[in-house]
Amino acid sequence: ATLSGAWTFPVTGTWYVEFFWSQIGITSHSTNYNTKLWFTNDNGSAWVKVTESTESGHHYSLSRGTTSYIVNVDDETTDKIRVSGSCDGTTVTVGGDTDANKTGWTFFRIGDAS
């Protein structure tokens, strides 16, 4: 398994993790967007999908995908998280802007590891 794009936690603890992205469907029909978070506790040998959300967008319109998860990190050297986003067979442009947060992560450490 590759670790490309994997987030390494700086310290142990219970973490709230959110990923959000905006996208514009470049088609003339509606599109479903899937947003997934994946977690590993063995440094990437095995990844487990821990959450997934599906949103629908309409043709040539801006949509937003968001998913979140609370994860217990008891070893910051082996516990990692990553994201994947996809759409159902259409061309999509991922939103970005130098003046606004259109795609990104939110991480909050909310307590000690349990």
PDB file of N, CA and C in Angstrom:
ATOM      1  N   ALA A   1       0.846  -1.191   0.000  1.00  0.00           N
ATOM      2  CA  ALA A   1       0.000   0.000   0.000  1.00  0.00           C
ATOM      3  C   ALA A   1       0.881   1.240   0.000  1.00  0.00           C
ATOM      4  N   THR A   2       0.495   2.207  -0.757  1.00  0.00           N
ATOM      5  CA  THR A   2       1.268   3.438  -0.835  1.00  0.00           C
ATOM      6  C   THR A   2       0.884   4.393   0.288  1.00  0.00           C
ATOM      7  N   LEU A   3       1.822   5.206   0.697  1.00  0.00           N
ATOM      8  CA  LEU A   3       1.535   6.223   1.701  1.00  0.00           C
ATOM      9  C   LEU A   3       1.409   7.598   1.063  1.00  0.00           C
ATOM     10  N   SER A   4       1.298   7.670  -0.227  1.00  0.00           N
ATOM     11  CA  SER A   4       1.148   8.942  -0.904  1.00  0.00           C
ATOM     12  C   SER A   4      -0.087   9.672  -0.396  1.00  0.00           C
ATOM     13  N   GLY A   5       0.117  10.881   0.090  1.00  0.00           N
ATOM     14  CA  GLY A   5      -1.003  11.679   0.561  1.00  0.00           C
ATOM     15  C   GLY A   5      -1.490  11.335   1.956  1.00  0.00           C
ATOM     16  N   ALA A   6      -0.778  10.478   2.674  1.00  0.00           N
ATOM     17  CA  ALA A   6      -1.210  10.098   4.020  1.00  0.00           C
ATOM     18  C   ALA A   6      -0.834  11.185   5.027  1.00  0.00           C
ATOM     19  N   TRP A   7      -1.755  11.451   5.945  1.00  0.00           N
ATOM     20  CA  TRP A   7      -1.516  12.407   7.017  1.00  0.00           C
ATOM     21  C   TRP A   7      -0.936  11.661   8.208  1.00  0.00           C
ATOM     22  N   THR A   8       0.189  12.128   8.723  1.00  0.00           N
ATOM     23  CA  THR A   8       0.797  11.578   9.922  1.00  0.00           C
ATOM     24  C   THR A   8       0.444  12.490  11.085  1.00  0.00           C
ATOM     25  N   PHE A   9      -0.116  11.941  12.133  1.00  0.00           N
ATOM     26  CA  PHE A   9      -0.524  12.738  13.292  1.00  0.00           C
ATOM     27  C   PHE A   9       0.708  13.148  14.098  1.00  0.00           C
ATOM     28  N   PRO A  10       0.748  14.389  14.584  1.00  0.00           N
ATOM     29  CA  PRO A  10       1.931  14.860  15.304  1.00  0.00           C
ATOM     30  C   PRO A  10       2.046  14.304  16.723  1.00  0.00           C
ATOM     31  N   VAL A  11       0.914  13.978  17.342  1.00  0.00           N
ATOM     32  CA  VAL A  11       0.902  13.425  18.703  1.00  0.00           C
ATOM     33  C   VAL A  11      -0.266  12.455  18.824  1.00  0.00           C
ATOM     34  N   THR A  12      -0.203  11.593  19.831  1.00  0.00           N
ATOM     35  CA  THR A  12      -1.316  10.688  20.086  1.00  0.00           C
ATOM     36  C   THR A  12      -2.506  11.478  20.616  1.00  0.00           C
ATOM     37  N   GLY A  13      -3.671  10.832  20.607  1.00  0.00           N
ATOM     38  CA  GLY A  13      -4.870  11.468  21.132  1.00  0.00           C
ATOM     39  C   GLY A  13      -6.102  11.045  20.352  1.00  0.00           C
ATOM     40  N   THR A  14      -7.221  11.602  20.749  1.00  0.00           N
ATOM     41  CA  THR A  14      -8.472  11.430  20.020  1.00  0.00           C
ATOM     42  C   THR A  14      -8.621  12.655  19.128  1.00  0.00           C
ATOM     43  N   TRP A  15      -8.786  12.407  17.840  1.00  0.00           N
ATOM     44  CA  TRP A  15      -8.795  13.473  16.851  1.00  0.00           C
ATOM     45  C   TRP A  15     -10.106  13.498  16.081  1.00  0.00           C
ATOM     46  N   TYR A  16     -10.625  14.708  15.868  1.00  0.00           N
ATOM     47  CA  TYR A  16     -11.717  14.940  14.922  1.00  0.00           C
ATOM     48  C   TYR A  16     -11.059  15.313  13.604  1.00  0.00           C
ATOM     49  N   VAL A  17     -11.404  14.578  12.536  1.00  0.00           N
ATOM     50  CA  VAL A  17     -10.827  14.819  11.214  1.00  0.00           C
ATOM     51  C   VAL A  17     -11.966  15.060  10.227  1.00  0.00           C
ATOM     52  N   GLU A  18     -11.844  16.112   9.440  1.00  0.00           N
ATOM     53  CA  GLU A  18     -12.838  16.409   8.408  1.00  0.00           C
ATOM     54  C   GLU A  18     -12.104  16.731   7.116  1.00  0.00           C
ATOM     55  N   PHE A  19     -12.635  16.216   6.018  1.00  0.00           N
ATOM     56  CA  PHE A  19     -12.144  16.586   4.699  1.00  0.00           C
ATOM     57  C   PHE A  19     -13.308  17.176   3.915  1.00  0.00           C
ATOM     58  N   PHE A  20     -13.047  18.265   3.213  1.00  0.00           N
ATOM     59  CA  PHE A  20     -14.080  18.880   2.380  1.00  0.00           C
ATOM     60  C   PHE A  20     -13.463  19.257   1.043  1.00  0.00           C
ATOM     61  N   TRP A  21     -14.269  19.152   0.006  1.00  0.00           N
ATOM     62  CA  TRP A  21     -13.815  19.553  -1.323  1.00  0.00           C
ATOM     63  C   TRP A  21     -14.986  20.080  -2.113  1.00  0.00           C
ATOM     64  N   SER A  22     -14.690  21.006  -2.991  1.00  0.00           N
ATOM     65  CA  SER A  22     -15.721  21.521  -3.892  1.00  0.00           C
ATOM     66  C   SER A  22     -15.370  21.052  -5.291  1.00  0.00           C
ATOM     67  N   GLN A  23     -16.401  20.871  -6.084  1.00  0.00           N
ATOM     68  CA  GLN A  23     -16.182  20.388  -7.442  1.00  0.00           C
ATOM     69  C   GLN A  23     -17.265  20.931  -8.362  1.00  0.00           C
ATOM     70  N   ILE A  24     -16.888  21.067  -9.602  1.00  0.00           N
ATOM     71  CA  ILE A  24     -17.832  21.498 -10.632  1.00  0.00           C
ATOM     72  C   ILE A  24     -17.925  20.379 -11.661  1.00  0.00           C
ATOM     73  N   GLY A  25     -19.131  19.859 -11.852  1.00  0.00           N
ATOM     74  CA  GLY A  25     -19.346  18.825 -12.861  1.00  0.00           C
ATOM     75  C   GLY A  25     -19.356  19.435 -14.248  1.00  0.00           C
ATOM     76  N   ILE A  26     -18.566  18.876 -15.122  1.00  0.00           N
ATOM     77  CA  ILE A  26     -18.467  19.401 -16.483  1.00  0.00           C
ATOM     78  C   ILE A  26     -19.274  18.484 -17.403  1.00  0.00           C
ATOM     79  N   THR A  27     -20.535  18.300 -17.094  1.00  0.00           N
ATOM     80  CA  THR A  27     -21.400  17.447 -17.903  1.00  0.00           C
ATOM     81  C   THR A  27     -22.779  18.072 -17.987  1.00  0.00           C
ATOM     82  N   SER A  28     -23.606  17.478 -18.784  1.00  0.00           N
ATOM     83  CA  SER A  28     -24.965  18.001 -18.931  1.00  0.00           C
ATOM     84  C   SER A  28     -25.971  17.187 -18.119  1.00  0.00           C
ATOM     85  N   HIS A  29     -25.504  16.387 -17.146  1.00  0.00           N
ATOM     86  CA  HIS A  29     -26.425  15.626 -16.302  1.00  0.00           C
ATOM     87  C   HIS A  29     -25.952  15.641 -14.856  1.00  0.00           C
ATOM     88  N   SER A  30     -26.763  15.166 -13.958  1.00  0.00           N
ATOM     89  CA  SER A  30     -26.419  15.139 -12.538  1.00  0.00           C
ATOM     90  C   SER A  30     -25.318  14.123 -12.262  1.00  0.00           C
ATOM     91  N   THR A  31     -24.576  14.348 -11.199  1.00  0.00           N
ATOM     92  CA  THR A  31     -23.429  13.533 -10.854  1.00  0.00           C
ATOM     93  C   THR A  31     -23.446  13.239  -9.360  1.00  0.00           C
ATOM     94  N   ASN A  32     -23.021  12.043  -8.973  1.00  0.00           N
ATOM     95  CA  ASN A  32     -22.820  11.710  -7.566  1.00  0.00           C
ATOM     96  C   ASN A  32     -21.333  11.803  -7.247  1.00  0.00           C
ATOM     97  N   TYR A  33     -21.019  12.472  -6.140  1.00  0.00           N
ATOM     98  CA  TYR A  33     -19.648  12.636  -5.690  1.00  0.00           C
ATOM     99  C   TYR A  33     -19.457  11.839  -4.406  1.00  0.00           C
ATOM    100  N   ASN A  34     -18.394  11.032  -4.351  1.00  0.00           N
ATOM    101  CA  ASN A  34     -18.102  10.228  -3.165  1.00  0.00           C
ATOM    102  C   ASN A  34     -16.858  10.771  -2.480  1.00  0.00           C
ATOM    103  N   THR A  35     -16.943  10.935  -1.179  1.00  0.00           N
ATOM    104  CA  THR A  35     -15.839  11.417  -0.374  1.00  0.00           C
ATOM    105  C   THR A  35     -15.573  10.379   0.709  1.00  0.00           C
ATOM    106  N   LYS A  36     -14.332   9.890   0.816  1.00  0.00           N
ATOM    107  CA  LYS A  36     -14.009   8.806   1.746  1.00  0.00           C
ATOM    108  C   LYS A  36     -12.775   9.148   2.562  1.00  0.00           C
ATOM    109  N   LEU A  37     -12.777   8.705   3.824  1.00  0.00           N
ATOM    110  CA  LEU A  37     -11.586   8.751   4.666  1.00  0.00           C
ATOM    111  C   LEU A  37     -11.140   7.321   4.921  1.00  0.00           C
ATOM    112  N   TRP A  38      -9.836   7.116   4.856  1.00  0.00           N
ATOM    113  CA  TRP A  38      -9.215   5.817   5.058  1.00  0.00           C
ATOM    114  C   TRP A  38      -8.237   5.918   6.232  1.00  0.00           C
ATOM    115  N   PHE A  39      -8.167   4.888   7.075  1.00  0.00           N
ATOM    116  CA  PHE A  39      -7.295   4.886   8.246  1.00  0.00           C
ATOM    117  C   PHE A  39      -6.436   3.631   8.259  1.00  0.00           C
ATOM    118  N   THR A  40      -5.208   3.768   8.697  1.00  0.00           N
ATOM    119  CA  THR A  40      -4.317   2.631   8.922  1.00  0.00           C
ATOM    120  C   THR A  40      -3.682   2.766  10.296  1.00  0.00           C
ATOM    121  N   ASN A  41      -3.519   1.638  10.979  1.00  0.00           N
ATOM    122  CA  ASN A  41      -2.777   1.643  12.240  1.00  0.00           C
ATOM    123  C   ASN A  41      -1.525   0.779  12.133  1.00  0.00           C
ATOM    124  N   ASP A  42      -1.159   0.413  10.880  1.00  0.00           N
ATOM    125  CA  ASP A  42       0.036  -0.404  10.663  1.00  0.00           C
ATOM    126  C   ASP A  42       0.948   0.209   9.591  1.00  0.00           C
ATOM    127  N   ASN A  43       1.013   1.533   9.576  1.00  0.00           N
ATOM    128  CA  ASN A  43       1.897   2.292   8.693  1.00  0.00           C
ATOM    129  C   ASN A  43       1.610   2.075   7.215  1.00  0.00           C
ATOM    130  N   GLY A  44       0.368   1.754   6.864  1.00  0.00           N
ATOM    131  CA  GLY A  44      -0.029   1.683   5.469  1.00  0.00           C
ATOM    132  C   GLY A  44      -0.073   0.302   4.861  1.00  0.00           C
ATOM    133  N   SER A  45       0.198  -0.742   5.627  1.00  0.00           N
ATOM    134  CA  SER A  45       0.086  -2.095   5.072  1.00  0.00           C
ATOM    135  C   SER A  45      -1.360  -2.433   4.741  1.00  0.00           C
ATOM    136  N   ALA A  46      -2.279  -1.961   5.556  1.00  0.00           N
ATOM    137  CA  ALA A  46      -3.711  -2.185   5.314  1.00  0.00           C
ATOM    138  C   ALA A  46      -4.459  -0.892   5.621  1.00  0.00           C
ATOM    139  N   TRP A  47      -5.316  -0.479   4.701  1.00  0.00           N
ATOM    140  CA  TRP A  47      -6.149   0.715   4.865  1.00  0.00           C
ATOM    141  C   TRP A  47      -7.596   0.278   5.038  1.00  0.00           C
ATOM    142  N   VAL A  48      -8.299   0.916   5.957  1.00  0.00           N
ATOM    143  CA  VAL A  48      -9.708   0.634   6.211  1.00  0.00           C
ATOM    144  C   VAL A  48     -10.507   1.894   5.914  1.00  0.00           C
ATOM    145  N   LYS A  49     -11.563   1.762   5.115  1.00  0.00           N
ATOM    146  CA  LYS A  49     -12.451   2.901   4.866  1.00  0.00           C
ATOM    147  C   LYS A  49     -13.274   3.110   6.130  1.00  0.00           C
ATOM    148  N   VAL A  50     -13.126   4.272   6.758  1.00  0.00           N
ATOM    149  CA  VAL A  50     -13.809   4.522   8.028  1.00  0.00           C
ATOM    150  C   VAL A  50     -15.053   5.378   7.873  1.00  0.00           C
ATOM    151  N   THR A  51     -15.156   6.109   6.785  1.00  0.00           N
ATOM    152  CA  THR A  51     -16.357   6.904   6.549  1.00  0.00           C
ATOM    153  C   THR A  51     -16.453   7.261   5.069  1.00  0.00           C
ATOM    154  N   GLU A  52     -17.692   7.430   4.621  1.00  0.00           N
ATOM    155  CA  GLU A  52     -17.945   7.798   3.229  1.00  0.00           C
ATOM    156  C   GLU A  52     -19.225   8.613   3.163  1.00  0.00           C
ATOM    157  N   SER A  53     -19.225   9.617   2.325  1.00  0.00           N
ATOM    158  CA  SER A  53     -20.452  10.362   2.071  1.00  0.00           C
ATOM    159  C   SER A  53     -20.634  10.489   0.568  1.00  0.00           C
ATOM    160  N   THR A  54     -21.880  10.590   0.154  1.00  0.00           N
ATOM    161  CA  THR A  54     -22.203  10.776  -1.257  1.00  0.00           C
ATOM    162  C   THR A  54     -23.110  11.984  -1.385  1.00  0.00           C
ATOM    163  N   GLU A  55     -22.740  12.884  -2.264  1.00  0.00           N
ATOM    164  CA  GLU A  55     -23.531  14.070  -2.540  1.00  0.00           C
ATOM    165  C   GLU A  55     -23.877  14.084  -4.024  1.00  0.00           C
ATOM    166  N   SER A  56     -24.964  14.716  -4.357  1.00  0.00           N
ATOM    167  CA  SER A  56     -25.367  14.844  -5.756  1.00  0.00           C
ATOM    168  C   SER A  56     -25.182  16.279  -6.211  1.00  0.00           C
ATOM    169  N   GLY A  57     -24.658  16.420  -7.417  1.00  0.00           N
ATOM    170  CA  GLY A  57     -24.514  17.729  -8.027  1.00  0.00           C
ATOM    171  C   GLY A  57     -25.288  17.768  -9.324  1.00  0.00           C
ATOM    172  N   HIS A  58     -25.671  18.936  -9.725  1.00  0.00           N
ATOM    173  CA  HIS A  58     -26.413  19.087 -10.968  1.00  0.00           C
ATOM    174  C   HIS A  58     -25.476  19.590 -12.052  1.00  0.00           C
ATOM    175  N   HIS A  59     -25.883  19.405 -13.274  1.00  0.00           N
ATOM    176  CA  HIS A  59     -25.024  19.742 -14.400  1.00  0.00           C
ATOM    177  C   HIS A  59     -24.507  21.173 -14.323  1.00  0.00           C
ATOM    178  N   TYR A  60     -23.227  21.278 -14.576  1.00  0.00           N
ATOM    179  CA  TYR A  60     -22.516  22.548 -14.620  1.00  0.00           C
ATOM    180  C   TYR A  60     -22.698  23.380 -13.353  1.00  0.00           C
ATOM    181  N   SER A  61     -22.824  22.712 -12.199  1.00  0.00           N
ATOM    182  CA  SER A  61     -22.991  23.461 -10.963  1.00  0.00           C
ATOM    183  C   SER A  61     -21.917  23.067  -9.957  1.00  0.00           C
ATOM    184  N   LEU A  62     -21.692  23.930  -9.002  1.00  0.00           N
ATOM    185  CA  LEU A  62     -20.722  23.701  -7.939  1.00  0.00           C
ATOM    186  C   LEU A  62     -21.356  22.848  -6.849  1.00  0.00           C
ATOM    187  N   SER A  63     -20.661  21.803  -6.433  1.00  0.00           N
ATOM    188  CA  SER A  63     -21.111  20.944  -5.339  1.00  0.00           C
ATOM    189  C   SER A  63     -19.997  20.866  -4.313  1.00  0.00           C
ATOM    190  N   ARG A  64     -20.332  20.342  -3.150  1.00  0.00           N
ATOM    191  CA  ARG A  64     -19.343  20.217  -2.088  1.00  0.00           C
ATOM    192  C   ARG A  64     -19.495  18.852  -1.444  1.00  0.00           C
ATOM    193  N   GLY A  65     -18.378  18.180  -1.248  1.00  0.00           N
ATOM    194  CA  GLY A  65     -18.358  16.906  -0.550  1.00  0.00           C
ATOM    195  C   GLY A  65     -17.663  17.067   0.780  1.00  0.00           C
ATOM    196  N   THR A  66     -18.221  16.478   1.818  1.00  0.00           N
ATOM    197  CA  THR A  66     -17.645  16.560   3.152  1.00  0.00           C
ATOM    198  C   THR A  66     -17.829  15.230   3.858  1.00  0.00           C
ATOM    199  N   THR A  67     -16.813  14.816   4.578  1.00  0.00           N
ATOM    200  CA  THR A  67     -16.951  13.662   5.456  1.00  0.00           C
ATOM    201  C   THR A  67     -16.054  13.874   6.667  1.00  0.00           C
ATOM    202  N   SER A  68     -16.448  13.307   7.808  1.00  0.00           N
ATOM    203  CA  SER A  68     -15.670  13.497   9.033  1.00  0.00           C
ATOM    204  C   SER A  68     -15.646  12.205   9.843  1.00  0.00           C
ATOM    205  N   TYR A  69     -14.681  12.133  10.756  1.00  0.00           N
ATOM    206  CA  TYR A  69     -14.487  10.925  11.548  1.00  0.00           C
ATOM    207  C   TYR A  69     -13.736  11.293  12.817  1.00  0.00           C
ATOM    208  N   ILE A  70     -14.047  10.605  13.906  1.00  0.00           N
ATOM    209  CA  ILE A  70     -13.284  10.740  15.151  1.00  0.00           C
ATOM    210  C   ILE A  70     -12.426   9.497  15.273  1.00  0.00           C
ATOM    211  N   VAL A  71     -11.122   9.698  15.374  1.00  0.00           N
ATOM    212  CA  VAL A  71     -10.169   8.589  15.357  1.00  0.00           C
ATOM    213  C   VAL A  71      -9.305   8.618  16.622  1.00  0.00           C
ATOM    214  N   ASN A  72      -9.052   7.439  17.170  1.00  0.00           N
ATOM    215  CA  ASN A  72      -8.154   7.286  18.301  1.00  0.00           C
ATOM    216  C   ASN A  72      -6.759   6.969  17.775  1.00  0.00           C
ATOM    217  N   VAL A  73      -5.813   7.838  18.040  1.00  0.00           N
ATOM    218  CA  VAL A  73      -4.428   7.664  17.595  1.00  0.00           C
ATOM    219  C   VAL A  73      -3.595   7.316  18.813  1.00  0.00           C
ATOM    220  N   ASP A  74      -3.162   6.051  18.883  1.00  0.00           N
ATOM    221  CA  ASP A  74      -2.346   5.657  20.032  1.00  0.00           C
ATOM    222  C   ASP A  74      -0.876   5.457  19.674  1.00  0.00           C
ATOM    223  N   ASP A  75      -0.528   5.617  18.395  1.00  0.00           N
ATOM    224  CA  ASP A  75       0.860   5.544  17.956  1.00  0.00           C
ATOM    225  C   ASP A  75       1.031   6.458  16.745  1.00  0.00           C
ATOM    226  N   GLU A  76       1.673   7.601  16.958  1.00  0.00           N
ATOM    227  CA  GLU A  76       1.785   8.575  15.873  1.00  0.00           C
ATOM    228  C   GLU A  76       2.744   8.137  14.768  1.00  0.00           C
ATOM    229  N   THR A  77       3.504   7.065  14.963  1.00  0.00           N
ATOM    230  CA  THR A  77       4.385   6.592  13.899  1.00  0.00           C
ATOM    231  C   THR A  77       3.684   5.633  12.935  1.00  0.00           C
ATOM    232  N   THR A  78       2.622   4.963  13.375  1.00  0.00           N
ATOM    233  CA  THR A  78       1.948   3.983  12.508  1.00  0.00           C
ATOM    234  C   THR A  78       0.512   4.352  12.159  1.00  0.00           C
ATOM    235  N   ASP A  79      -0.128   5.218  12.912  1.00  0.00           N
ATOM    236  CA  ASP A  79      -1.524   5.601  12.670  1.00  0.00           C
ATOM    237  C   ASP A  79      -1.564   6.781  11.708  1.00  0.00           C
ATOM    238  N   LYS A  80      -2.240   6.588  10.576  1.00  0.00           N
ATOM    239  CA  LYS A  80      -2.294   7.613   9.529  1.00  0.00           C
ATOM    240  C   LYS A  80      -3.695   7.628   8.916  1.00  0.00           C
ATOM    241  N   ILE A  81      -4.004   8.718   8.235  1.00  0.00           N
ATOM    242  CA  ILE A  81      -5.300   8.854   7.574  1.00  0.00           C
ATOM    243  C   ILE A  81      -5.074   9.464   6.198  1.00  0.00           C
ATOM    244  N   ARG A  82      -5.937   9.125   5.255  1.00  0.00           N
ATOM    245  CA  ARG A  82      -5.883   9.738   3.929  1.00  0.00           C
ATOM    246  C   ARG A  82      -7.296   9.842   3.378  1.00  0.00           C
ATOM    247  N   VAL A  83      -7.435  10.501   2.247  1.00  0.00           N
ATOM    248  CA  VAL A  83      -8.741  10.782   1.673  1.00  0.00           C
ATOM    249  C   VAL A  83      -8.786  10.322   0.220  1.00  0.00           C
ATOM    250  N   SER A  84      -9.986  10.026  -0.239  1.00  0.00           N
ATOM    251  CA  SER A  84     -10.192   9.851  -1.675  1.00  0.00           C
ATOM    252  C   SER A  84     -11.521  10.488  -2.043  1.00  0.00           C
ATOM    253  N   GLY A  85     -11.561  11.021  -3.225  1.00  0.00           N
ATOM    254  CA  GLY A  85     -12.791  11.602  -3.748  1.00  0.00           C
ATOM    255  C   GLY A  85     -12.985  11.117  -5.169  1.00  0.00           C
ATOM    256  N   SER A  86     -14.220  10.864  -5.539  1.00  0.00           N
ATOM    257  CA  SER A  86     -14.487  10.383  -6.891  1.00  0.00           C
ATOM    258  C   SER A  86     -15.878  10.824  -7.322  1.00  0.00           C
ATOM    259  N   CYS A  87     -16.132  10.685  -8.613  1.00  0.00           N
ATOM    260  CA  CYS A  87     -17.456  10.961  -9.144  1.00  0.00           C
ATOM    261  C   CYS A  87     -17.826   9.834 -10.100  1.00  0.00           C
ATOM    262  N   ASP A  88     -19.095   9.733 -10.405  1.00  0.00           N
ATOM    263  CA  ASP A  88     -19.590   8.589 -11.169  1.00  0.00           C
ATOM    264  C   ASP A  88     -19.472   8.774 -12.684  1.00  0.00           C
ATOM    265  N   GLY A  89     -18.255   8.695 -13.174  1.00  0.00           N
ATOM    266  CA  GLY A  89     -18.040   8.633 -14.604  1.00  0.00           C
ATOM    267  C   GLY A  89     -18.090   9.932 -15.367  1.00  0.00           C
ATOM    268  N   THR A  90     -18.012  11.043 -14.688  1.00  0.00           N
ATOM    269  CA  THR A  90     -18.042  12.313 -15.395  1.00  0.00           C
ATOM    270  C   THR A  90     -16.741  13.067 -15.167  1.00  0.00           C
ATOM    271  N   THR A  91     -16.534  14.082 -15.939  1.00  0.00           N
ATOM    272  CA  THR A  91     -15.381  14.946 -15.752  1.00  0.00           C
ATOM    273  C   THR A  91     -15.724  15.987 -14.697  1.00  0.00           C
ATOM    274  N   VAL A  92     -14.796  16.218 -13.782  1.00  0.00           N
ATOM    275  CA  VAL A  92     -15.049  17.157 -12.705  1.00  0.00           C
ATOM    276  C   VAL A  92     -13.803  18.006 -12.485  1.00  0.00           C
ATOM    277  N   THR A  93     -14.008  19.248 -12.115  1.00  0.00           N
ATOM    278  CA  THR A  93     -12.928  20.140 -11.738  1.00  0.00           C
ATOM    279  C   THR A  93     -13.006  20.361 -10.245  1.00  0.00           C
ATOM    280  N   VAL A  94     -11.896  20.108  -9.539  1.00  0.00           N
ATOM    281  CA  VAL A  94     -11.846  20.325  -8.091  1.00  0.00           C
ATOM    282  C   VAL A  94     -11.614  21.806  -7.846  1.00  0.00           C
ATOM    283  N   GLY A  95     -12.413  22.368  -6.930  1.00  0.00           N
ATOM    284  CA  GLY A  95     -12.348  23.795  -6.668  1.00  0.00           C
ATOM    285  C   GLY A  95     -11.165  24.198  -5.810  1.00  0.00           C
ATOM    286  N   GLY A  96     -10.585  25.314  -6.143  1.00  0.00           N
ATOM    287  CA  GLY A  96      -9.505  25.901  -5.373  1.00  0.00           C
ATOM    288  C   GLY A  96      -9.530  27.408  -5.555  1.00  0.00           C
ATOM    289  N   ASP A  97      -9.005  28.114  -4.576  1.00  0.00           N
ATOM    290  CA  ASP A  97      -9.031  29.569  -4.637  1.00  0.00           C
ATOM    291  C   ASP A  97      -7.987  30.095  -3.666  1.00  0.00           C
ATOM    292  N   THR A  98      -7.249  31.096  -4.053  1.00  0.00           N
ATOM    293  CA  THR A  98      -6.256  31.673  -3.146  1.00  0.00           C
ATOM    294  C   THR A  98      -6.896  32.529  -2.069  1.00  0.00           C
ATOM    295  N   ASP A  99      -8.159  32.904  -2.232  1.00  0.00           N
ATOM    296  CA  ASP A  99      -8.834  33.774  -1.271  1.00  0.00           C
ATOM    297  C   ASP A  99      -9.902  33.064  -0.441  1.00  0.00           C
ATOM    298  N   ALA A 100     -10.150  31.768  -0.692  1.00  0.00           N
ATOM    299  CA  ALA A 100     -11.210  31.065   0.034  1.00  0.00           C
ATOM    300  C   ALA A 100     -10.832  29.589   0.179  1.00  0.00           C
ATOM    301  N   ASN A 101     -11.276  28.992   1.266  1.00  0.00           N
ATOM    302  CA  ASN A 101     -11.049  27.567   1.511  1.00  0.00           C
ATOM    303  C   ASN A 101     -12.118  26.761   0.791  1.00  0.00           C
ATOM    304  N   LYS A 102     -11.798  26.213  -0.375  1.00  0.00           N
ATOM    305  CA  LYS A 102     -12.765  25.425  -1.131  1.00  0.00           C
ATOM    306  C   LYS A 102     -12.494  23.931  -1.041  1.00  0.00           C
ATOM    307  N   THR A 103     -11.264  23.568  -0.750  1.00  0.00           N
ATOM    308  CA  THR A 103     -10.872  22.169  -0.590  1.00  0.00           C
ATOM    309  C   THR A 103      -9.834  22.117   0.519  1.00  0.00           C
ATOM    310  N   GLY A 104     -10.027  21.214   1.498  1.00  0.00           N
ATOM    311  CA  GLY A 104      -9.039  21.162   2.566  1.00  0.00           C
ATOM    312  C   GLY A 104      -9.407  20.208   3.691  1.00  0.00           C
ATOM    313  N   TRP A 105      -8.626  20.261   4.726  1.00  0.00           N
ATOM    314  CA  TRP A 105      -8.743  19.407   5.910  1.00  0.00           C
ATOM    315  C   TRP A 105      -9.001  20.249   7.146  1.00  0.00           C
ATOM    316  N   THR A 106      -9.653  19.634   8.127  1.00  0.00           N
ATOM    317  CA  THR A 106      -9.755  20.198   9.467  1.00  0.00           C
ATOM    318  C   THR A 106      -9.328  19.103  10.436  1.00  0.00           C
ATOM    319  N   PHE A 107      -8.401  19.415  11.330  1.00  0.00           N
ATOM    320  CA  PHE A 107      -7.944  18.488  12.366  1.00  0.00           C
ATOM    321  C   PHE A 107      -8.064  19.175  13.721  1.00  0.00           C
ATOM    322  N   PHE A 108      -8.740  18.526  14.667  1.00  0.00           N
ATOM    323  CA  PHE A 108      -8.809  19.004  16.040  1.00  0.00           C
ATOM    324  C   PHE A 108      -8.445  17.849  16.962  1.00  0.00           C
ATOM    325  N   ARG A 109      -7.492  18.068  17.829  1.00  0.00           N
ATOM    326  CA  ARG A 109      -7.211  17.078  18.871  1.00  0.00           C
ATOM    327  C   ARG A 109      -8.190  17.372  19.997  1.00  0.00           C
ATOM    328  N   ILE A 110      -9.073  16.409  20.295  1.00  0.00           N
ATOM    329  CA  ILE A 110     -10.147  16.664  21.258  1.00  0.00           C
ATOM    330  C   ILE A 110      -9.931  15.966  22.597  1.00  0.00           C
ATOM    331  N   GLY A 111      -8.827  15.220  22.728  1.00  0.00           N
ATOM    332  CA  GLY A 111      -8.566  14.573  24.010  1.00  0.00           C
ATOM    333  C   GLY A 111      -7.413  13.589  23.921  1.00  0.00           C
ATOM    334  N   ASP A 112      -7.156  12.941  25.033  1.00  0.00           N
ATOM    335  CA  ASP A 112      -6.104  11.941  25.106  1.00  0.00           C
ATOM    336  C   ASP A 112      -6.553  10.651  24.425  1.00  0.00           C
ATOM    337  N   ALA A 113      -5.591   9.838  24.019  1.00  0.00           N
ATOM    338  CA  ALA A 113      -5.906   8.538  23.423  1.00  0.00           C
ATOM    339  C   ALA A 113      -6.579   7.660  24.447  1.00  0.00           C
ATOM    340  N   SER A 114      -7.520   6.842  23.977  1.00  0.00           N
ATOM    341  CA  SER A 114      -8.213   5.949  24.912  1.00  0.00           C
ATOM    342  C   SER A 114      -7.824   4.506  24.681  1.00  0.00           C
TER     343      SER A 114
END
